[in-house]
Amino acid sequence: MPPEFSLLAEFFLIYGDGIVERPWSGRIHTINFVYSTFLSKHGQKWNEDLDVFYDLLQRFNYISNDALEFRTTFERPGVELVFVNRLKVELMKKLPSMGVFTAPVPFTIKGFEPDWRASLNDLLAPKAKSDWALSLIDDDAQAIWDLLEQPTATEVLAAERAKLITVKKAFYHACDDTTHNQVLAKLCFNSRSLGHNFSELPTNAKVRKIINANRTQLPKGVFNCQKHKVHYLPLITNSTDVNLGNCSYLDTCHKLRSCRYVHFYTLNPSQQEEDHLPNPDSELAIDYTIGVPGIVMPVLPPQWICCDVRKLPFSVLGKFAAIISDPAWDIHMSLPYATCKDAELLSLPMNELQDEGVLFLWVTGRSIEIGRKALAQWGYTISDEMIWIKLNQLRRTIVTGRTGHWINHSKENLIVGIKGNPFWLNRKVDLDYIVSGTRETSRKPDELYDIVERLVGKHARKLEIFGRDHNIRDGWFSMFLRYSFVFHTSLY
């Protein structure tokens, strides 16, 4: 191994933890100065400029199997050091004694040959065939390999933090006895009182008063059951034809007043526990986000802007750690809102909103490939794909959806793109699917916002583009699609 690599490895073992923290903060020019001082103590001189030093770091990183982790910055040379993997550096120092570097290592990255570099993955692989690898495997390699496969401290802390700050809600089972629902519906509703007006349905509190006032008319089993389980009371109006069966859309039916299918009223249990956090102070637990880990900042109040998204200069909005985009895709069907053409959506300067971070892009069946193309065009790498499995009011999967030309769509797709190297993301906390009920047209499940907040931190800047009025949330900046350039709030 070249002598400068050996000295550089020793340098990172001594100063690795310090140079990524203040006051050096991983800046390459300050590390170059510290390295020059380090070499002077060993009787060597180092007067190379910043580009030469950064080239040395790149070559060192290549041989050490990415022992150094960088992220992009605006300062020359365009990156800064954020993490030093001491284990990889330590193993790299031991490689020459194992006879790995049998040929001189070239001094330019382009000159590297894969056979000349010692891959730590090969070194630790159980099937390695070389004598030095086998001798290492017999001793410590398997233990080291098992250690490397363990979740990092960041992943463990992120999972524990998510448990602490996630609101726990009581789950109630639904009553599967249809006679209970019919008896309660007959007591609380009748066709004359309902008529054709579903918009004036009584609240759960008023229904409870009716039940309690007439409890003597109810069987004891029905009265006790409605306290502990969810009941779906059939709504039979003057226009309902029970022979047609249940409405496919139920409470989200667009033609609720004239629909002839059966709809339902949701009666929640009377004994509902209040939502709570296990620890009232846990919301201020360790919060990883863009910037310095562990620093807790206040959550911004809701902010929103109503404008023509196609004409807004995105640069005035600043940078965001996470973005949710629910474009108004033109699905060639009649929709109750305006849509954008594919070319208009692809031309949006989304690349101006993030230097590094995560973007969640909702796509329809027709626009999946267009969404992939858009992410690539904006500078993102697709890391995951999520799906939202839709449930109706009765907590059942929707068999007949409103979308789909050939097959009924009972789910929606979400493409996740990563930009840059956001090491501060809380990885491996949530799953890649959401099972949740449908609500108003184009309204997405609230669970996604919780996932994003666990991923980037509640106090990180988060943007939702193509939002709706019901999307306004603490810590989020929302952009509503309108065709008039009207501001509804300040940007600050």
Coordinates of C-alpha atoms in Angstrom, one line a residue:
M1 CA 0.0 0.0 0.0
P2 CA 1.4 3.5 -0.9
P3 CA 2.9 5.2 2.2
E4 CA 0.5 8.2 2.0
F5 CA -2.5 5.8 2.3
S6 CA -0.9 4.3 5.4
L7 CA -0.4 7.7 6.9
L8 CA -3.9 8.8 5.9
A9 CA -5.4 5.7 7.5
E10 CA -3.5 6.5 10.7
F11 CA -4.7 10.1 10.5
F12 CA -8.4 9.1 10.3
L13 CA -8.0 6.6 13.2
I14 CA -6.7 9.4 15.4
Y15 CA -8.7 12.4 14.2
G16 CA -11.7 10.7 12.5
D17 CA -14.3 11.5 15.2
G18 CA -13.1 15.1 15.6
I19 CA -12.8 16.3 12.1
V20 CA -16.5 15.6 11.3
E21 CA -17.6 17.7 14.3
R22 CA -17.2 21.4 15.2
P23 CA -15.2 23.4 14.6
W24 CA -13.9 21.6 11.6
S25 CA -17.4 20.2 10.6
G26 CA -16.0 18.0 7.9
R27 CA -14.9 20.8 5.6
I28 CA -12.2 19.5 3.2
H29 CA -10.0 22.6 3.4
T30 CA -9.8 22.5 7.2
I31 CA -9.1 18.7 7.1
N32 CA -6.3 19.4 4.5
F33 CA -4.7 21.9 7.0
V34 CA -5.0 19.4 9.9
Y35 CA -3.5 16.6 7.7
S36 CA -0.6 18.9 6.8
T37 CA 0.1 19.5 10.5
F38 CA -0.2 15.8 11.2
L39 CA 2.4 15.0 8.5
S40 CA 4.8 17.6 9.8
K41 CA 4.9 15.8 13.1
H42 CA 6.1 12.7 11.1
G43 CA 8.8 14.6 9.3
Q44 CA 7.0 15.0 6.1
K45 CA 5.7 18.0 4.2
W46 CA 2.3 18.5 2.5
N47 CA 1.7 21.6 0.5
E48 CA -0.8 20.3 -2.0
D49 CA -3.8 22.3 -2.9
L50 CA -7.4 21.4 -2.2
D51 CA -8.1 19.5 -5.4
V52 CA -5.0 17.3 -5.0
F53 CA -6.0 16.5 -1.4
Y54 CA -9.6 15.7 -2.4
D55 CA -8.3 13.4 -5.2
L56 CA -6.2 11.6 -2.5
L57 CA -9.3 11.2 -0.4
Q58 CA -11.2 9.7 -3.4
R59 CA -8.5 7.2 -4.0
F60 CA -8.3 6.3 -0.4
N61 CA -12.0 5.8 -0.3
Y62 CA -11.9 3.5 -3.3
I63 CA -9.3 1.2 -1.7
S64 CA -11.0 1.3 1.7
N65 CA -14.4 0.2 0.3
D66 CA -16.0 3.6 1.0
A67 CA -14.7 4.1 4.6
L68 CA -15.4 7.8 4.2
E69 CA -18.9 9.2 3.7
F70 CA -19.4 12.6 2.1
R71 CA -22.4 14.8 1.4
T72 CA -22.8 17.6 -1.1
T73 CA -22.2 21.2 -0.1
F74 CA -21.9 24.6 -1.8
E75 CA -18.3 25.1 -0.8
R76 CA -15.4 24.0 -2.9
P77 CA -14.7 21.1 -3.7
G78 CA -18.5 20.6 -3.4
V79 CA -18.5 18.0 -0.7
E80 CA -17.8 17.7 3.1
L81 CA -16.9 14.7 5.2
V82 CA -19.7 13.5 7.5
F83 CA -18.6 10.0 8.7
V84 CA -15.5 7.9 9.1
N85 CA -15.9 4.2 9.3
R86 CA -13.1 3.3 11.7
L87 CA -13.6 -0.5 11.3
K88 CA -12.9 -0.2 7.5
V89 CA -9.9 2.0 8.1
E90 CA -8.5 -0.4 10.7
L91 CA -9.0 -3.3 8.3
M92 CA -7.3 -1.4 5.5
K93 CA -4.2 -0.8 7.7
K94 CA -4.0 -4.6 8.2
L95 CA -4.3 -5.5 4.5
P96 CA -0.6 -5.1 3.6
S97 CA 0.5 -7.5 6.4
M98 CA -1.8 -10.1 4.9
G99 CA -0.1 -9.9 1.5
V100 CA -3.1 -8.4 -0.3
F101 CA -1.3 -5.6 -2.2
T102 CA 1.0 -7.7 -4.4
A103 CA 1.2 -5.1 -7.1
P104 CA 1.8 -1.3 -6.8
V105 CA -1.4 0.7 -6.6
P106 CA -1.8 3.3 -9.3
F107 CA -2.2 6.9 -8.2
T108 CA -5.2 7.8 -10.4
I109 CA -8.7 6.5 -10.0
K110 CA -8.9 5.7 -13.7
G111 CA -5.9 3.4 -13.5
F112 CA -7.3 1.2 -10.8
E113 CA -7.9 -2.5 -11.8
P114 CA -10.5 -4.4 -9.7
D115 CA -8.0 -7.3 -9.1
W116 CA -5.5 -4.9 -7.5
R117 CA -7.7 -3.6 -4.8
A118 CA -8.6 -5.5 -1.6
S119 CA -12.3 -5.6 -1.3
L120 CA -13.4 -5.8 2.3
N121 CA -16.5 -7.6 1.2
D122 CA -14.4 -10.3 -0.3
L123 CA -12.1 -10.3 2.7
L124 CA -15.0 -11.1 5.0
A125 CA -16.9 -13.3 2.6
P126 CA -17.5 -16.9 4.0
K127 CA -16.5 -18.4 0.6
A128 CA -13.2 -16.5 0.2
K129 CA -10.5 -18.9 -1.2
S130 CA -7.2 -17.2 -0.5
D131 CA -5.0 -18.4 2.3
W132 CA -4.9 -15.1 4.1
A133 CA -8.7 -14.8 3.9
L134 CA -9.3 -18.3 5.1
S135 CA -7.0 -17.7 8.1
L136 CA -8.8 -14.6 9.0
I137 CA -12.2 -16.3 8.7
D138 CA -11.1 -19.0 11.0
D139 CA -10.3 -16.4 13.7
D140 CA -12.5 -13.3 13.6
A141 CA -14.0 -12.7 10.2
Q142 CA -17.4 -14.3 10.9
A143 CA -17.8 -12.4 14.1
I144 CA -16.9 -9.1 12.3
W145 CA -19.3 -10.0 9.5
D146 CA -22.1 -10.7 12.0
L147 CA -21.4 -7.3 13.7
L148 CA -21.6 -5.5 10.4
E149 CA -25.0 -7.0 9.7
Q150 CA -26.4 -5.7 12.9
P151 CA -28.6 -2.5 12.7
T152 CA -26.7 0.7 13.4
A153 CA -27.2 2.8 16.5
T154 CA -29.0 5.3 14.4
E155 CA -31.5 2.7 13.1
V156 CA -32.1 1.4 16.7
L157 CA -32.6 4.9 18.1
A158 CA -34.8 5.9 15.2
A159 CA -37.1 2.9 15.8
E160 CA -37.3 3.5 19.5
R161 CA -38.0 7.2 18.9
A162 CA -40.8 6.3 16.5
K163 CA -42.4 4.1 19.2
L164 CA -42.3 7.0 21.7
I165 CA -43.8 9.7 19.6
T166 CA -46.4 7.7 17.7
V167 CA -49.9 8.3 19.0
K168 CA -51.5 5.1 20.1
K169 CA -55.1 4.8 19.4
A170 CA -57.4 2.2 20.7
F171 CA -58.6 -0.3 18.1
Y172 CA -62.2 -1.5 18.2
H173 CA -63.5 -4.6 16.4
A174 CA -66.5 -4.3 14.2
C175 CA -69.7 -6.2 15.1
D176 CA -70.3 -9.0 12.6
D177 CA -73.8 -9.7 13.8
T178 CA -76.1 -8.1 11.1
T179 CA -79.1 -8.3 13.4
H180 CA -77.5 -5.9 15.9
N181 CA -77.0 -3.4 13.1
Q182 CA -80.6 -3.8 11.9
V183 CA -82.1 -3.4 15.3
L184 CA -80.0 -0.3 16.1
A185 CA -80.8 1.2 12.7
K186 CA -84.5 0.6 13.1
L187 CA -84.4 2.4 16.5
C188 CA -82.4 5.4 15.4
F189 CA -83.4 5.9 11.8
N190 CA -86.4 5.5 9.5
S191 CA -87.0 6.2 5.9
R192 CA -89.2 9.2 6.7
S193 CA -86.6 10.9 8.9
L194 CA -83.8 10.3 6.4
G195 CA -85.6 11.1 3.2
H196 CA -83.0 11.9 0.6
N197 CA -80.8 14.1 2.7
F198 CA -77.7 12.3 4.0
S199 CA -75.9 15.6 4.8
E200 CA -78.0 16.0 8.0
L201 CA -77.2 12.7 9.6
P202 CA -77.1 13.0 13.4
T203 CA -73.8 12.9 15.3
N204 CA -72.7 9.8 17.3
A205 CA -73.6 11.8 20.4
K206 CA -77.2 12.3 19.3
V207 CA -77.5 8.6 18.3
R208 CA -76.2 7.6 21.7
K209 CA -78.9 9.7 23.4
I210 CA -81.6 7.9 21.4
I211 CA -80.1 4.5 22.3
N212 CA -79.8 5.4 26.0
A213 CA -83.3 6.8 26.1
N214 CA -84.8 3.7 24.5
R215 CA -82.5 1.1 26.1
T216 CA -85.5 -0.9 27.4
Q217 CA -86.5 -1.6 23.8
L218 CA -83.2 -3.1 23.0
P219 CA -82.1 -6.7 23.8
K220 CA -79.4 -6.6 26.5
G221 CA -76.8 -8.2 24.2
V222 CA -77.3 -5.5 21.6
F223 CA -77.1 -2.7 24.1
N224 CA -73.8 -4.1 25.6
C225 CA -72.3 -4.8 22.2
Q226 CA -72.7 -1.2 21.0
K227 CA -70.6 0.0 23.9
H228 CA -67.5 -2.0 22.9
K229 CA -67.7 -2.5 19.1
V230 CA -68.1 -0.5 15.9
H231 CA -71.5 -0.9 14.3
Y232 CA -72.5 -0.1 10.7
L233 CA -76.2 0.9 10.6
P234 CA -77.8 0.4 7.2
L235 CA -79.4 3.7 5.9
I236 CA -82.6 2.9 4.1
T237 CA -84.1 5.9 2.3
N238 CA -87.2 6.3 0.0
S239 CA -85.0 5.6 -3.0
T240 CA -83.0 2.6 -1.6
D241 CA -83.4 -0.8 -3.3
V242 CA -82.1 -3.3 -0.8
N243 CA -82.1 -6.0 -3.6
L244 CA -79.2 -4.2 -5.3
G245 CA -76.8 -4.7 -2.3
N246 CA -74.2 -2.3 -0.9
C247 CA -72.9 0.7 -2.7
S248 CA -69.3 0.1 -3.8
Y249 CA -68.2 3.6 -2.6
L250 CA -70.3 3.8 0.6
D251 CA -69.6 7.1 2.4
T252 CA -67.5 8.4 -0.5
C253 CA -70.3 8.0 -3.0
H254 CA -70.6 11.0 -5.3
K255 CA -74.3 10.4 -5.8
L256 CA -75.2 9.8 -2.2
R257 CA -78.6 11.4 -2.4
S258 CA -79.8 9.6 -5.5
C259 CA -77.9 6.4 -5.2
R260 CA -80.2 3.4 -5.0
Y261 CA -77.7 1.1 -3.3
V262 CA -77.4 0.6 0.5
H263 CA -75.2 2.9 2.5
F264 CA -74.2 2.8 6.1
Y265 CA -73.9 5.0 9.2
T266 CA -70.8 4.4 11.4
L267 CA -71.6 4.1 15.1
N268 CA -68.4 4.1 17.1
P269 CA -68.2 2.5 20.6
S270 CA -69.3 4.6 23.5
Q271 CA -66.3 3.6 25.6
Q272 CA -63.5 5.2 23.6
E273 CA -60.1 5.7 25.1
E274 CA -58.4 9.0 24.5
D275 CA -55.3 9.1 22.3
H276 CA -52.2 9.3 24.3
L277 CA -48.4 9.3 24.2
P278 CA -46.7 6.8 26.5
N279 CA -44.5 9.7 27.7
P280 CA -45.8 13.3 27.5
D281 CA -42.2 14.6 27.0
S282 CA -41.3 11.9 24.4
E283 CA -42.1 14.1 21.5
L284 CA -38.9 16.0 22.2
A285 CA -36.8 12.8 22.2
I286 CA -33.8 12.4 19.9
D287 CA -34.8 13.9 16.6
Y288 CA -32.7 13.3 13.5
T289 CA -33.1 15.7 10.7
I290 CA -31.2 17.8 8.1
G291 CA -28.4 19.5 9.9
V292 CA -26.9 18.5 13.2
P293 CA -28.4 15.3 14.7
G294 CA -30.0 15.5 18.1
I295 CA -30.9 19.1 18.1
V296 CA -34.5 19.7 18.8
M297 CA -36.1 22.7 17.1
P298 CA -39.7 24.0 17.3
V299 CA -42.3 22.7 14.9
L300 CA -43.3 25.5 12.5
P301 CA -47.0 26.4 12.2
P302 CA -48.9 25.4 9.1
Q303 CA -48.1 27.4 6.0
W304 CA -49.7 27.4 2.6
I305 CA -49.8 29.2 -0.7
C306 CA -52.5 29.2 -3.3
C307 CA -51.1 29.8 -6.8
D308 CA -50.6 28.5 -10.3
V309 CA -47.9 25.9 -9.5
R310 CA -46.8 25.9 -13.1
K311 CA -45.7 29.6 -12.9
L312 CA -44.4 29.9 -9.4
P313 CA -40.6 30.4 -9.1
F314 CA -39.7 27.5 -6.8
S315 CA -36.4 29.1 -5.8
V316 CA -38.3 31.5 -3.5
L317 CA -39.5 28.6 -1.3
G318 CA -36.0 27.5 -0.1
K319 CA -35.0 23.9 0.5
F320 CA -37.0 21.1 2.1
A321 CA -36.0 17.8 3.8
A322 CA -39.0 16.0 2.4
I323 CA -41.6 16.5 -0.3
I324 CA -44.9 14.9 -1.0
S325 CA -46.2 15.5 -4.5
D326 CA -49.7 14.5 -5.6
P327 CA -49.9 15.8 -9.2
A328 CA -53.2 16.4 -10.8
W329 CA -52.5 13.7 -13.4
D330 CA -54.7 13.7 -16.5
I331 CA -56.2 10.2 -16.3
H332 CA -58.6 10.8 -19.3
M333 CA -61.6 10.5 -17.1
S334 CA -64.1 13.0 -15.8
L335 CA -62.7 14.5 -12.5
P336 CA -64.1 17.2 -10.1
Y337 CA -60.8 19.2 -10.3
A338 CA -58.5 20.7 -12.9
T339 CA -55.6 18.5 -14.2
C340 CA -52.2 19.2 -15.7
K341 CA -50.7 17.8 -18.9
D342 CA -47.8 15.4 -18.6
A343 CA -45.4 17.9 -20.2
E344 CA -46.4 20.6 -17.7
L345 CA -45.6 18.3 -14.8
L346 CA -42.3 17.2 -16.2
S347 CA -41.3 20.8 -16.8
L348 CA -41.7 21.8 -13.1
P349 CA -38.3 22.8 -11.6
M350 CA -38.6 20.3 -8.7
N351 CA -34.8 20.0 -8.6
E352 CA -34.7 23.5 -7.1
L353 CA -36.5 22.4 -3.9
Q354 CA -33.9 20.0 -2.6
D355 CA -30.2 19.5 -2.5
E356 CA -30.6 16.3 -0.7
G357 CA -33.7 14.6 0.8
V358 CA -36.6 12.4 0.0
L359 CA -39.5 12.9 -2.4
F360 CA -42.8 10.9 -2.4
L361 CA -44.6 11.0 -5.7
W362 CA -48.1 9.7 -6.1
V363 CA -48.8 8.2 -9.5
T364 CA -51.7 6.6 -11.2
G365 CA -51.6 3.4 -13.2
R366 CA -51.1 5.2 -16.5
S367 CA -48.5 7.6 -15.1
I368 CA -46.1 5.2 -13.3
E369 CA -43.5 5.3 -16.1
I370 CA -43.9 9.1 -16.4
G371 CA -43.3 9.4 -12.7
R372 CA -40.1 7.4 -13.0
K373 CA -38.9 9.6 -15.8
A374 CA -39.8 12.7 -13.8
L375 CA -37.8 11.6 -10.8
A376 CA -34.8 10.8 -12.9
Q377 CA -35.1 14.2 -14.7
W378 CA -35.2 16.0 -11.3
G379 CA -32.1 14.3 -10.0
Y380 CA -33.6 11.5 -7.9
T381 CA -32.8 7.8 -7.5
I382 CA -35.8 5.6 -7.0
S383 CA -35.3 3.8 -3.7
D384 CA -38.7 2.3 -2.9
E385 CA -42.2 1.9 -4.1
M386 CA -45.2 2.1 -1.7
I387 CA -48.8 1.2 -2.2
W388 CA -52.0 2.4 -0.5
I389 CA -54.5 -0.4 -0.1
K390 CA -57.9 1.2 0.0
L391 CA -60.6 0.3 2.5
N392 CA -64.2 1.3 2.4
Q393 CA -66.4 2.4 5.3
L394 CA -66.8 -1.2 6.4
R395 CA -63.1 -1.8 6.6
R396 CA -63.1 -4.0 3.6
T397 CA -61.0 -3.8 0.5
I398 CA -62.7 -1.9 -2.3
V399 CA -63.6 -4.3 -5.1
T400 CA -65.0 -1.7 -7.4
G401 CA -62.9 1.4 -7.7
R402 CA -63.6 4.7 -9.6
T403 CA -60.4 4.4 -11.7
G404 CA -59.0 1.9 -14.1
H405 CA -60.0 1.3 -17.7
W406 CA -59.4 -2.4 -17.8
I407 CA -59.0 -3.5 -14.2
N408 CA -60.6 -1.8 -11.2
H409 CA -58.0 0.0 -9.2
S410 CA -58.3 -0.8 -5.5
K411 CA -54.9 0.7 -4.6
E412 CA -52.7 3.7 -5.4
N413 CA -48.9 3.7 -6.1
L414 CA -46.3 5.9 -4.5
I415 CA -42.8 6.2 -5.8
V416 CA -40.0 7.2 -3.3
G417 CA -37.0 9.1 -4.7
I418 CA -33.8 9.9 -2.8
K419 CA -31.6 12.8 -3.8
G420 CA -28.0 13.3 -2.7
N421 CA -26.8 11.4 0.4
P422 CA -29.3 12.2 3.3
F423 CA -27.5 10.3 6.0
W424 CA -29.8 11.9 8.6
L425 CA -32.9 10.0 7.4
N426 CA -34.4 7.6 10.0
R427 CA -34.0 4.3 8.0
K428 CA -35.9 1.0 8.4
V429 CA -38.7 2.3 10.6
D430 CA -41.8 2.0 8.5
L431 CA -43.2 -0.5 5.9
D432 CA -43.8 0.0 2.2
Y433 CA -47.6 -0.2 2.3
I434 CA -50.5 1.6 3.9
V435 CA -53.9 0.1 4.6
S436 CA -56.3 2.9 5.2
G437 CA -59.9 4.0 4.3
T438 CA -60.9 6.3 1.5
R439 CA -62.3 9.8 2.2
E440 CA -62.9 12.8 -0.1
T441 CA -61.8 12.7 -3.7
S442 CA -58.0 12.8 -4.1
R443 CA -57.5 12.9 -0.3
K444 CA -54.6 10.6 0.7
P445 CA -54.2 8.7 4.0
D446 CA -52.9 10.6 7.0
E447 CA -50.5 7.7 7.7
L448 CA -48.2 8.9 5.0
Y449 CA -47.6 12.2 6.8
D450 CA -46.7 10.3 10.0
I451 CA -44.3 8.1 8.0
V452 CA -42.6 11.2 6.6
E453 CA -42.3 12.9 10.0
R454 CA -40.7 9.8 11.4
L455 CA -38.3 9.7 8.5
V456 CA -37.0 13.3 8.6
G457 CA -38.1 14.7 12.0
K458 CA -41.2 16.7 12.9
H459 CA -39.3 20.0 12.9
A460 CA -37.7 19.5 9.5
R461 CA -39.0 21.6 6.6
K462 CA -41.6 19.6 4.6
L463 CA -43.5 20.5 1.5
E464 CA -46.6 19.1 -0.1
I465 CA -47.1 20.2 -3.6
F466 CA -50.6 19.9 -5.2
G467 CA -52.1 19.9 -1.8
R468 CA -55.7 20.5 -0.8
D469 CA -57.3 22.5 2.0
H470 CA -57.6 19.5 4.2
N471 CA -53.8 18.9 4.0
I472 CA -52.8 21.9 6.2
R473 CA -50.7 20.5 9.0
D474 CA -48.1 21.7 11.6
G475 CA -44.6 21.6 10.3
W476 CA -45.7 21.5 6.6
F477 CA -45.7 24.0 3.8
S478 CA -48.6 23.3 1.3
M479 CA -49.0 24.5 -2.3
F480 CA -52.5 24.5 -3.6
L481 CA -53.0 24.2 -7.4
R482 CA -55.0 27.2 -8.7
Y483 CA -54.9 28.9 -12.1
S484 CA -54.7 32.4 -10.6
F485 CA -51.5 33.6 -9.0
V486 CA -52.9 34.6 -5.5
F487 CA -50.9 34.3 -2.3
H488 CA -52.9 33.3 0.8
T489 CA -50.1 33.6 3.3
S490 CA -46.6 34.8 3.8
L491 CA -43.7 32.5 3.0
Y492 CA -42.0 33.2 6.3

